XYZ file of C-alpha atoms in Angstrom:
589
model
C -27.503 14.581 12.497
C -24.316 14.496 10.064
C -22.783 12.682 12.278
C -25.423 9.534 12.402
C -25.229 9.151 8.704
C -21.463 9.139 8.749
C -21.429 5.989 11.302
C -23.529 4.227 9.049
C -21.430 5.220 5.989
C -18.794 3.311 8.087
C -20.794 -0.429 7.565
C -20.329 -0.259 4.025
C -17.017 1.183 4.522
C -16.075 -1.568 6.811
C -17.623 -3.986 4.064
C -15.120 -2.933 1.829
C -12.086 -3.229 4.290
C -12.749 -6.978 4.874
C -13.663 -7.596 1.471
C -10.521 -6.548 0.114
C -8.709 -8.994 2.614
C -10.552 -11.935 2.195
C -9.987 -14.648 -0.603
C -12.097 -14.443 -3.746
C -14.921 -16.889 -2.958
C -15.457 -15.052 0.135
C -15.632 -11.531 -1.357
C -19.506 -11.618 -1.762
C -19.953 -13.124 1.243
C -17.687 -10.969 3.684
C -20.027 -8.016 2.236
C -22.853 -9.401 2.165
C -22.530 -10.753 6.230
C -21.401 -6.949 7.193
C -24.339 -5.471 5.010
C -26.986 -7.491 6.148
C -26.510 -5.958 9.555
C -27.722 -2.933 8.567
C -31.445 -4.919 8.685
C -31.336 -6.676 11.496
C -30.306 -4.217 13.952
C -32.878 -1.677 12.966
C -35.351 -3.762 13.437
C -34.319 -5.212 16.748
C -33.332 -1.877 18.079
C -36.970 0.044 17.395
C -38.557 -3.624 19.230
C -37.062 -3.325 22.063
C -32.953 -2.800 21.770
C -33.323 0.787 22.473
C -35.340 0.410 25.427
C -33.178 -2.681 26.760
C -30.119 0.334 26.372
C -31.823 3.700 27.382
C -35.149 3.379 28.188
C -35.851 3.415 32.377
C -34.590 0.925 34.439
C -32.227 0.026 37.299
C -28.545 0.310 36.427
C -28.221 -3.429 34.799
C -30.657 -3.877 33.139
C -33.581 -1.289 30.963
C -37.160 -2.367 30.324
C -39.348 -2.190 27.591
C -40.924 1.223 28.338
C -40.031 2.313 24.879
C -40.611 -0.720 23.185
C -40.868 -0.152 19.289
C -40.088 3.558 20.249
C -44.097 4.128 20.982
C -43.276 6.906 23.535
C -41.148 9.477 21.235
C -42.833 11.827 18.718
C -42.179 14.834 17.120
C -41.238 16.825 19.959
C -39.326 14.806 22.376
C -36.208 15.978 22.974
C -32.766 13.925 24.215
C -33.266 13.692 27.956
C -37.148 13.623 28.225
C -39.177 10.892 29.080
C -37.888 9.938 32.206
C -34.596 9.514 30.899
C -31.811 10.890 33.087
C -29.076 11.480 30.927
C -29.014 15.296 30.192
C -31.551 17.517 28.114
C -29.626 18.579 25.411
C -31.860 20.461 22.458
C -31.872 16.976 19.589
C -34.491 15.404 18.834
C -35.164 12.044 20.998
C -34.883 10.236 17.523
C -32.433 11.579 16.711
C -30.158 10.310 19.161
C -31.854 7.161 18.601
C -30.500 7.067 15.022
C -27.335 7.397 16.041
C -27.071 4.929 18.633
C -28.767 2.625 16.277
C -25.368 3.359 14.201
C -23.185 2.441 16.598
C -25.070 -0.953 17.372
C -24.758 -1.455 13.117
C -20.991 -1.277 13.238
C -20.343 -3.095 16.405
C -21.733 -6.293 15.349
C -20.494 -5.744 11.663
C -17.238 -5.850 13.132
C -18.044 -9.472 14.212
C -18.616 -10.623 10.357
C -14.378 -11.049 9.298
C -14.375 -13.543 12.350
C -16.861 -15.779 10.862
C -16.847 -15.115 7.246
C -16.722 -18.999 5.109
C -17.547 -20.352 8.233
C -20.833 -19.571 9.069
C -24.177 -19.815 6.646
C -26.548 -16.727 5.960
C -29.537 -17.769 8.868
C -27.839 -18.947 11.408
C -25.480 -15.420 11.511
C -28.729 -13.366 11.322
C -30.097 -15.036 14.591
C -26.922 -14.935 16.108
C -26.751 -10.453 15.104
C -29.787 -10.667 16.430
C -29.317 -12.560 20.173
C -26.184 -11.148 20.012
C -26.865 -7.821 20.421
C -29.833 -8.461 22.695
C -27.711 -9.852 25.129
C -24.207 -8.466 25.266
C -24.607 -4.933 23.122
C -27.159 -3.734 24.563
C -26.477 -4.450 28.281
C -22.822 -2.991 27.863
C -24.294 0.131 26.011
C -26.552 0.370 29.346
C -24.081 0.065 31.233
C -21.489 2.322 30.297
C -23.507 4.783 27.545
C -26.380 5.862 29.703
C -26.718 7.765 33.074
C -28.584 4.898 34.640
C -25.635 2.655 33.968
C -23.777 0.887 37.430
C -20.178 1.698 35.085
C -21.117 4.972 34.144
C -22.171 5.786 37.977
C -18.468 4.283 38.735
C -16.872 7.258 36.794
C -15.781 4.711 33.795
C -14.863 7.014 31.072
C -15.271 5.513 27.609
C -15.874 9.175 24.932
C -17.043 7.108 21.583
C -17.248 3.169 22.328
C -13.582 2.254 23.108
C -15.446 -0.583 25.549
C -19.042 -1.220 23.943
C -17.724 -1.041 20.533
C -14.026 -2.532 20.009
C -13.646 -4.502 23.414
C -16.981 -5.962 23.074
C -16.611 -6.964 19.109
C -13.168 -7.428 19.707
C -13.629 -10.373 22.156
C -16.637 -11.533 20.719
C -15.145 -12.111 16.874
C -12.249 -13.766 18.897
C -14.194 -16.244 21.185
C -16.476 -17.182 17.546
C -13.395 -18.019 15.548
C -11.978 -20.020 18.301
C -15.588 -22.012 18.727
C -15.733 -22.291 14.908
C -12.086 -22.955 14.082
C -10.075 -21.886 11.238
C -11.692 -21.716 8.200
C -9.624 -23.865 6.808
C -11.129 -26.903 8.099
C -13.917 -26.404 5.988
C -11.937 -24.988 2.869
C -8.617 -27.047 2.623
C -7.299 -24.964 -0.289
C -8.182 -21.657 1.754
C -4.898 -20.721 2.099
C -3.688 -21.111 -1.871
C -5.893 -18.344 -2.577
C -5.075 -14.843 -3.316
C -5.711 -11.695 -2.537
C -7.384 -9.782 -5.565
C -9.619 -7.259 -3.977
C -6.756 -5.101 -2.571
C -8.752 -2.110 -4.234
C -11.919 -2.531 -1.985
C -9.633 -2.467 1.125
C -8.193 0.833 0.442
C -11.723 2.504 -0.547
C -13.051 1.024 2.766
C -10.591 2.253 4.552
C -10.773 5.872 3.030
C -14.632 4.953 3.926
C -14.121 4.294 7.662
C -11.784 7.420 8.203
C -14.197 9.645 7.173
C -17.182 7.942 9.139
C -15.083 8.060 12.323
C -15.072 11.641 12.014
C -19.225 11.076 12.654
C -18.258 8.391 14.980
C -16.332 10.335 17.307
C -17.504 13.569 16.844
C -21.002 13.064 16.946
C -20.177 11.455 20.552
C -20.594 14.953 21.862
C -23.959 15.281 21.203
C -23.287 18.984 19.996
C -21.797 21.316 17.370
C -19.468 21.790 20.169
C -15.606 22.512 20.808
C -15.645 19.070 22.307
C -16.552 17.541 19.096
C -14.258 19.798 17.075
C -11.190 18.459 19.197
C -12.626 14.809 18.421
C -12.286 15.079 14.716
C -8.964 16.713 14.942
C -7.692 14.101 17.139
C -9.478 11.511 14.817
C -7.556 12.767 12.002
C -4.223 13.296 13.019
C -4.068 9.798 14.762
C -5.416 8.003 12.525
C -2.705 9.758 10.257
C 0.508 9.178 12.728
C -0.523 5.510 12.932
C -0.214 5.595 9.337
C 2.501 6.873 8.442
C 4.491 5.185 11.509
C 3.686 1.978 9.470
C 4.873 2.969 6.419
C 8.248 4.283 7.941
C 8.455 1.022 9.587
C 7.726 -1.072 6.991
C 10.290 0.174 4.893
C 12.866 0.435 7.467
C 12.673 -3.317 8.687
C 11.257 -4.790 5.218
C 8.526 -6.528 6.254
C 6.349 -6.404 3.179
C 5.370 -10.406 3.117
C 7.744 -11.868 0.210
C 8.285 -7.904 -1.434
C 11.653 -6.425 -1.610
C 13.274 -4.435 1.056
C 11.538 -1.052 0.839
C 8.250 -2.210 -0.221
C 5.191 -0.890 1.810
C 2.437 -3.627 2.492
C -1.324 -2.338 1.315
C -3.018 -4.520 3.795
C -0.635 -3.674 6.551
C -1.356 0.543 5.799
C -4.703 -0.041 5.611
C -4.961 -1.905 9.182
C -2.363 0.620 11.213
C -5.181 3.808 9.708
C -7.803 1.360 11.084
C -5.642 1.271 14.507
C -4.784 4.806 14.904
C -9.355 5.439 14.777
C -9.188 2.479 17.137
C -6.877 3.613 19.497
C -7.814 7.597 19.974
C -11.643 6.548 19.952
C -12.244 6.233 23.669
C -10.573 9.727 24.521
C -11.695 11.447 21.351
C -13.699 14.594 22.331
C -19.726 17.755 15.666
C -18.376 18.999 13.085
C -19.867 20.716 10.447
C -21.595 19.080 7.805
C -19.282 20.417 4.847
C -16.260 19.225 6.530
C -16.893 15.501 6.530
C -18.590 16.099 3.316
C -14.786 17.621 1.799
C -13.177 14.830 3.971
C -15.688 12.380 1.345
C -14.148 14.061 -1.415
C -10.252 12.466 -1.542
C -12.307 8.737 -1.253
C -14.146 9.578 -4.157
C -11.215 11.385 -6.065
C -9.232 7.754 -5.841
C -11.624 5.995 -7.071
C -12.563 8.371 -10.097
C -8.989 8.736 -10.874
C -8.189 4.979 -10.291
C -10.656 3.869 -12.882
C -9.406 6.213 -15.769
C -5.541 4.489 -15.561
C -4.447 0.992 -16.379
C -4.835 -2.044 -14.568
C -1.242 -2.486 -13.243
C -1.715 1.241 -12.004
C -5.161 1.032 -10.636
C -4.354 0.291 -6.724
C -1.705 2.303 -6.994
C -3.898 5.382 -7.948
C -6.194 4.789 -5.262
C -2.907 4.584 -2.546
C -1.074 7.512 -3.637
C -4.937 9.460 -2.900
C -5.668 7.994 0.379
C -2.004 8.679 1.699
C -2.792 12.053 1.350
C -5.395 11.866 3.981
C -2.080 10.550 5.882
C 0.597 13.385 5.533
C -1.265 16.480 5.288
C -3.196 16.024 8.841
C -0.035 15.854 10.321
C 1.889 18.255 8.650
C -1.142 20.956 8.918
C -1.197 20.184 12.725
C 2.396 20.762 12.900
C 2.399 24.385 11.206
C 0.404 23.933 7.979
C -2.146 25.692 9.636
C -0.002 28.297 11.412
C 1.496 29.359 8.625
C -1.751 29.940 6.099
C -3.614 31.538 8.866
C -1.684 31.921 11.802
C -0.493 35.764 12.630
C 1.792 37.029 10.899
C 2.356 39.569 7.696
C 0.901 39.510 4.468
C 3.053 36.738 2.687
C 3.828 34.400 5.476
C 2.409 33.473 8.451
C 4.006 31.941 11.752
C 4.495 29.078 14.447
C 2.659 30.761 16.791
C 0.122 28.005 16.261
C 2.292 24.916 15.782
C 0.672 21.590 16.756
C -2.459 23.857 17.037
C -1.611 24.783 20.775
C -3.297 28.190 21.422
C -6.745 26.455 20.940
C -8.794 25.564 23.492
C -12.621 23.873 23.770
C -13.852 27.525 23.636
C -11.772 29.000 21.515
C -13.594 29.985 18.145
C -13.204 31.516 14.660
C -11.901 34.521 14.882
C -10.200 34.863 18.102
C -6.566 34.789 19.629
C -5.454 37.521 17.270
C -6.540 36.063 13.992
C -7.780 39.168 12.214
C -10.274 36.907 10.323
C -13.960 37.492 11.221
C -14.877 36.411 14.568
C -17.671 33.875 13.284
C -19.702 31.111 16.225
C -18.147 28.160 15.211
C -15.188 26.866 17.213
C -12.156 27.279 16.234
C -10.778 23.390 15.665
C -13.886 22.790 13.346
C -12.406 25.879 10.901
C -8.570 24.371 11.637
C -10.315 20.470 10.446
C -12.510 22.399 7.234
C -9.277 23.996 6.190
C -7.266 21.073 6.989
C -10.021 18.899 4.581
C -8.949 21.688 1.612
C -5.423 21.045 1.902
C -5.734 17.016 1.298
C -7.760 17.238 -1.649
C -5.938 19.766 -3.446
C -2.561 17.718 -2.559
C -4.853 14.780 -3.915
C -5.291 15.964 -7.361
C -1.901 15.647 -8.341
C -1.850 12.662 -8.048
C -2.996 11.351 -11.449
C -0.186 13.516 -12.693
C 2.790 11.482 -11.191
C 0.596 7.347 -11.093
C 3.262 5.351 -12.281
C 5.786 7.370 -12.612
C 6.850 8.215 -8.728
C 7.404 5.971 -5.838
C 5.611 5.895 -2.435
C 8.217 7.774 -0.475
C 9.103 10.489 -3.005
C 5.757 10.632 -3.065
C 4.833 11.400 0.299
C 7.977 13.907 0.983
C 6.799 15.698 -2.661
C 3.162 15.675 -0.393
C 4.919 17.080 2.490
C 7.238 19.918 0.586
C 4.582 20.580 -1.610
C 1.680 21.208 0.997
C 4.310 23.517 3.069
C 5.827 25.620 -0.205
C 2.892 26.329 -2.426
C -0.535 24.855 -1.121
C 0.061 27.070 2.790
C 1.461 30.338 1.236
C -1.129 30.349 -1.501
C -3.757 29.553 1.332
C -2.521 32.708 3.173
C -2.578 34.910 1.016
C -6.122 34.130 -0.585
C -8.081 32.797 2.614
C -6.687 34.888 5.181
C -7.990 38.491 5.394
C -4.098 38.966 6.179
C -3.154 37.692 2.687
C -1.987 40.377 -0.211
C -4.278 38.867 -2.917
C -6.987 38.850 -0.534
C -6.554 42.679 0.563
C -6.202 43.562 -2.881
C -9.690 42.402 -3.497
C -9.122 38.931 -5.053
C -12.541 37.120 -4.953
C -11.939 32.638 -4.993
C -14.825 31.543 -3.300
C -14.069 28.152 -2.733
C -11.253 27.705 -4.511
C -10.873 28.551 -7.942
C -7.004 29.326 -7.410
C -5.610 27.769 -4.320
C -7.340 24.424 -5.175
C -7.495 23.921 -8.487
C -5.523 26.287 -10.281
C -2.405 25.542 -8.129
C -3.114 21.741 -8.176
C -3.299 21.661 -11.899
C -0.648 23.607 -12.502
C 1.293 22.240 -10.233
C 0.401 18.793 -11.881
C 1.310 19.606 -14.990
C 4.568 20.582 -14.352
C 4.921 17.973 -12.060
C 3.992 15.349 -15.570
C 6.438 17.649 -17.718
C 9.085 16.827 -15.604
C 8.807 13.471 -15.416
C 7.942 12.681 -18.396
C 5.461 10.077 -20.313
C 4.406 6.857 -18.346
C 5.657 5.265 -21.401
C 9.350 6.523 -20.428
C 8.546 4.114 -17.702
C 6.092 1.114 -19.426
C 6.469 0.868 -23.287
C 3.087 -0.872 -22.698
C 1.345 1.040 -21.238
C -1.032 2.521 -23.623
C -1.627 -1.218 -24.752
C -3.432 -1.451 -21.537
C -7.612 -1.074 -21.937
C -9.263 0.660 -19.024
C -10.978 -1.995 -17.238
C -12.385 0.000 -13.936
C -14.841 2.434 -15.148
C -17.425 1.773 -12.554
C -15.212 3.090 -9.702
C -14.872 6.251 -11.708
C -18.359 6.796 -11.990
C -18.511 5.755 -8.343
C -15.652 8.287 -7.712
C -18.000 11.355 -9.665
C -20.640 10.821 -7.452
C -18.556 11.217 -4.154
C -17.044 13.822 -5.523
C -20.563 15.477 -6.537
C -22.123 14.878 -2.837
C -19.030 15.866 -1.142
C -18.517 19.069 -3.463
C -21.643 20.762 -1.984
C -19.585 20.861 1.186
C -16.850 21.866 -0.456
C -18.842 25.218 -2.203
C -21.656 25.325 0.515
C -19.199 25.131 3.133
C -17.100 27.988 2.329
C -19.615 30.765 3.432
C -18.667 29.260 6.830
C -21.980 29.386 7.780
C -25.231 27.976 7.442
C -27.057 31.023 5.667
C -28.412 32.078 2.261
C -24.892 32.300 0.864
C -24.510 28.319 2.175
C -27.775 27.568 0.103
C -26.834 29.554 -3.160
C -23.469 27.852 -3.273
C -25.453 24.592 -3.260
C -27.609 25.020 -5.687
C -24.949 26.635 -8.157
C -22.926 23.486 -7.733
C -25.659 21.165 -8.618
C -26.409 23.419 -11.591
C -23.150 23.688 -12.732
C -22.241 20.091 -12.504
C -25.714 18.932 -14.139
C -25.824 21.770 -17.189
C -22.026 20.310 -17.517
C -22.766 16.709 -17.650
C -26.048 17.067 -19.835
C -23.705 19.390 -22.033
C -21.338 16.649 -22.890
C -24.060 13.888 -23.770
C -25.524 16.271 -25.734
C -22.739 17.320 -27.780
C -21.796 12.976 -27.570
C -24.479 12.032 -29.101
C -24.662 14.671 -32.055
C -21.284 14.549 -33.181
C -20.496 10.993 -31.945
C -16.576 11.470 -31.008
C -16.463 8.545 -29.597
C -13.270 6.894 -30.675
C -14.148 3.324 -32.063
C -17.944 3.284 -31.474
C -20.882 4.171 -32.990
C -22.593 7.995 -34.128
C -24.691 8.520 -30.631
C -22.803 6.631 -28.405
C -22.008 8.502 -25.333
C -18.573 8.138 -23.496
C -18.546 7.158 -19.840
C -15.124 8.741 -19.317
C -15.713 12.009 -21.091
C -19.329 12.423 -18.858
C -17.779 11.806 -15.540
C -14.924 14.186 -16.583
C -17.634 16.815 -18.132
C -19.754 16.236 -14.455
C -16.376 17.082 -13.010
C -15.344 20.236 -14.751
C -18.893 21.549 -13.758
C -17.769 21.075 -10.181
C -14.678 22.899 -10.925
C -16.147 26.067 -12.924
C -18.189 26.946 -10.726
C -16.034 26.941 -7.451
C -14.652 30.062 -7.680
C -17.680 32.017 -7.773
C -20.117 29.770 -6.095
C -21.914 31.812 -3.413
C -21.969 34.871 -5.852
C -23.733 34.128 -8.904
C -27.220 33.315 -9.370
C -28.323 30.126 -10.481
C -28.947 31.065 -14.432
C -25.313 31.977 -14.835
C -24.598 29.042 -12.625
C -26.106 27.392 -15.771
C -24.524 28.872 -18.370
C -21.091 28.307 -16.835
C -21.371 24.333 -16.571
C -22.856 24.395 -19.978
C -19.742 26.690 -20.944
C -17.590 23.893 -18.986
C -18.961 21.219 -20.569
C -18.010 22.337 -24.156
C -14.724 23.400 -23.517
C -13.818 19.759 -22.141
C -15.561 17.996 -25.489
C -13.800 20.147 -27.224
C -10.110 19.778 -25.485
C -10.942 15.882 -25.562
C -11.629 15.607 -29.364
């Protein structure tokens, strides 16, 4: 299920997020303690944690009826095997995947709590016991049918109880019985903070795993799991944004000016808001978490092509996208590109998305747009997905030149003013453009040719970052891996972005796919190609290949190719990348 492999995208994601808030000398190690339990629990969950959690029982305790998972095969369904929670059509191990998830992240969330405190061995036994004797009783418990809790009525949607409360109170009780960490580091507290970057990917990382997290709680491509990611999303958005407007309200930005918003602080009320709306929550399609992926990997491909000083500030003014534009496309962002209305503008008849319901879907309540079995919410959260990337790519335009909160109302303005009309009237069957038989796949011009216009008017105007730092072409590019870290998010989550646009899972789905990878690969190969003949390189040898220049050629593949996607076959999928990937060597000489 998508939804499995987005909960354990959140590990690494939550890796990041303490990593970034620990001291230096505990960088490695905070990782490394939140990594490592994605071994341990696999193991202990096929031996017996599964069983201890689902398998039959009384309503304390399970048994080991399904100890290393010897009674599922190939055909067992959810809800077979004696098992009385319901018989819903996924595979048994499936839904043993996904639990596993959940047990992953739990226990991860123990790690800050003990991190330069605890050695390697002894925290692997104590994953281990740990989640032999308190996870997997309270998953029994309150997660399965059997369960004396869940026979109470105890409603907990995604974890609210066996994930946060239980890691919550556990990661307290451990840091009380091992003390503060500076008993066994004196000069603990002298040390800085220089991983701020790692926080902010993590945290990108975690909101779009949540989406799996919560969604994939309903066990179905349902309306219930539709609501959960838009509820996901736009809390985990208020929560953000209420810090910000705090923070630079009261000035509380530790030793910053009055005005200054605190990273760490941000970072930790997004975390909150996914917290919070978890246990009332409410699957979304695969190409909408995948698009989701996208502004994550945009920040860090963008934040490794500026300068140093600018580098966390790159990734920031991304990820805040993933703030404002949930919040303003719940308010009428989505009403007005494809609410009713005429052929230029739509309405508020669908302001804070109130004429949906859990079995409302695409297509209905007016919306002359075809009528499509996929519920409605999961369209409103794709959509929603489209509208924070494209927002996000003008943001390399304005890094250093444009502070947070002109920032964010520019976000706000921009997304109602250009990105929702243009929206309207290409997407919706209402639009003029689109009745006049305007064909953008996936794209071509309300993503990327308003963004980059938009972008570079938006530089014009404010003119050259050296207006603003006479240094600043003085400074040497020093985070290159994040940018080829960025191009492969953005190359994964792009095959959402094209394959999800035929709004279903068909041929059209598949062709869009494979054009993408095409596209991107005949664009990238292109470049090194053309590299290593000519060797443009500024500075370095004939044949030496620039990193930059073949993320950025991968890139413009992706872009090419968008607007036509699902209707071109693969060979002139081919030809455009390779097309795409000369005309950026050449603009770049």
């Amino acid at each position: 299920m998508t939804s499995t492999a987005l909960v354990y995208m959140m590990t690494p994601g939550l890796a990041c997020f303490y990593g970034g808030l620990v001291e230096s000398k505990n960088f490695l190690n905070q990782i490394f303690l939140s990594i490592v339990c994605m071994a341990i629990i696999p193991v202990q969950w096929c031996l017996f944690g599964y069983s201890f959690a689902f398998g039959p029982g009384n309503s304390v305790f399970g048994s080991f009826n399904y100890a290393v998972l010897r009674s599922f095969g190939f055909n067992n369904f959810y809800g077979e095997n004696s098992d009385p929670m319901n018989s819903l059509t996924i595979p048994s191990l499936t839904f043993v995947s996904f639990q596993c998830a959940f047990a992953i992240i739990t226990v991860a969330l123990i790690s800050g709590s003990v991190v330069g405190r605890m050695k390697l061995i002894p925290y692997m036994i104590f994953v281990f016991l740990w989640s032999t004797f308190c996870y997997d009783p309270l998953a029994r418990w309150i997660f399965s049918g059997q369960g004396w809790l869940n026979r109470m009525g105890i409603i907990d949607f995604a974890g609210g109880m066996v994930v946060h409360f239980a890691s919550g109170i556990s990661g307290l009780v451990a840091a009380i019985i091992l003390g503060s960490r500076s008993n066994f580091d004196p000069n603990v507290l002298k040390t800085g903070q220089t991983h701020l970057p790692f926080t902010v990917l993590g945290t990108g990382m975690l909101w779009v795993g949540w989406m799996g997290f919560n969604g994939g709680s309903a066990v179905a491509a349902n309306g219930i799991a539709s609501l959960a990611i838009v509820n996901t999303n736009v809390a985990a958005a208020s929560s953000m944004i209420m810090w910000i407007i705090l923070d630079i309200i009261l000035g509380k930005a530790a030793g910053q000016n009055l005005g200054v918003v605190s990273i760490p602080g941000t970072c930790s009320a997004t975390v909150v808001g996914l917290v919070v709306i978890t246990p009332g929550a409410g699957y979304l399609m695969t190409s909408t978490a995948l698009v989701y992926m996208m502004t994550p990997g945009l920040a860090c491909f963008y934040g490794g092509l500026v300068e140093s000083k600018n580098f966390l500030n790159q990734i920031f003014l991304s990820i805040v996208c993933m703030a404002i534009i949930p919040v303003q496309w719940c308010l009428f962002g989505y009403s007005f590109a494809f609410g009713p209305g005429n052929s230029v503008f739509g309405s508020f008849n669908y302001a804070v998305l109130r004429s949906f319901g859990l079995n409302n879907f695409y297509g209905e309540n007016s919306d002359p747009m075809n009528s499509l079995t996929i519920p409605s919410l999961t369209f409103v959260s794709f959509q929603c997905a489209f509208a924070i990337i494209t927002a996000a790519l003008i943001s390399g335009s304005v890094v250093g030149r444009m502070k947070l909160i002109p920032y964010m109302i520019f976000v706000f303005l921009w997304s109602t003013f250009c990105y929702d009309p243009l929206a309207r009237w290409v997407f919706s069957r209402q639009g003029w453009l689109n009745r006049m038989g305007t064909i953008d796949f996936a794209g071509g011009i309300v993503v990327h040719f308003a963004s980059g216009i938009s972008g570079l008017v938006a530089a014009i105007i404010l003119g050259s970052r050296s207006h603003f730092d006479p240094d600043v072409l003085k400074t040497g590019q020093t985070h290159l891996p994040f940018t080829m870290l960025g191009t492969g998010m953005l190359w994964v989550g792009w095959m959402g972005f094209n394959g999800g646009s035929a709004v279903a899972a068909n041929g059209i789905a598949s062709l869009a796919i494979v054009n993408t990878n095409i596209a991107a690969a005949s664009s990238m190969v292109m470049w090194i190609i053309l590299d290593i003949i000519f060797g443009k390189v500024a500075g370095q040898n004939l044949g030496v290949v620039s990193v930059p220049g073949t993320c950025s050629a991968t890139v413009v593949g992706l872009v090419v190719i968008t607007p036509g996607a699902g209707y071109v076959q693969p060979g002139y999928a081919l030809l455009i990348g390779l097309i795409g990937g000369c005309s950026i060597y050449l603009f770049l000489l």
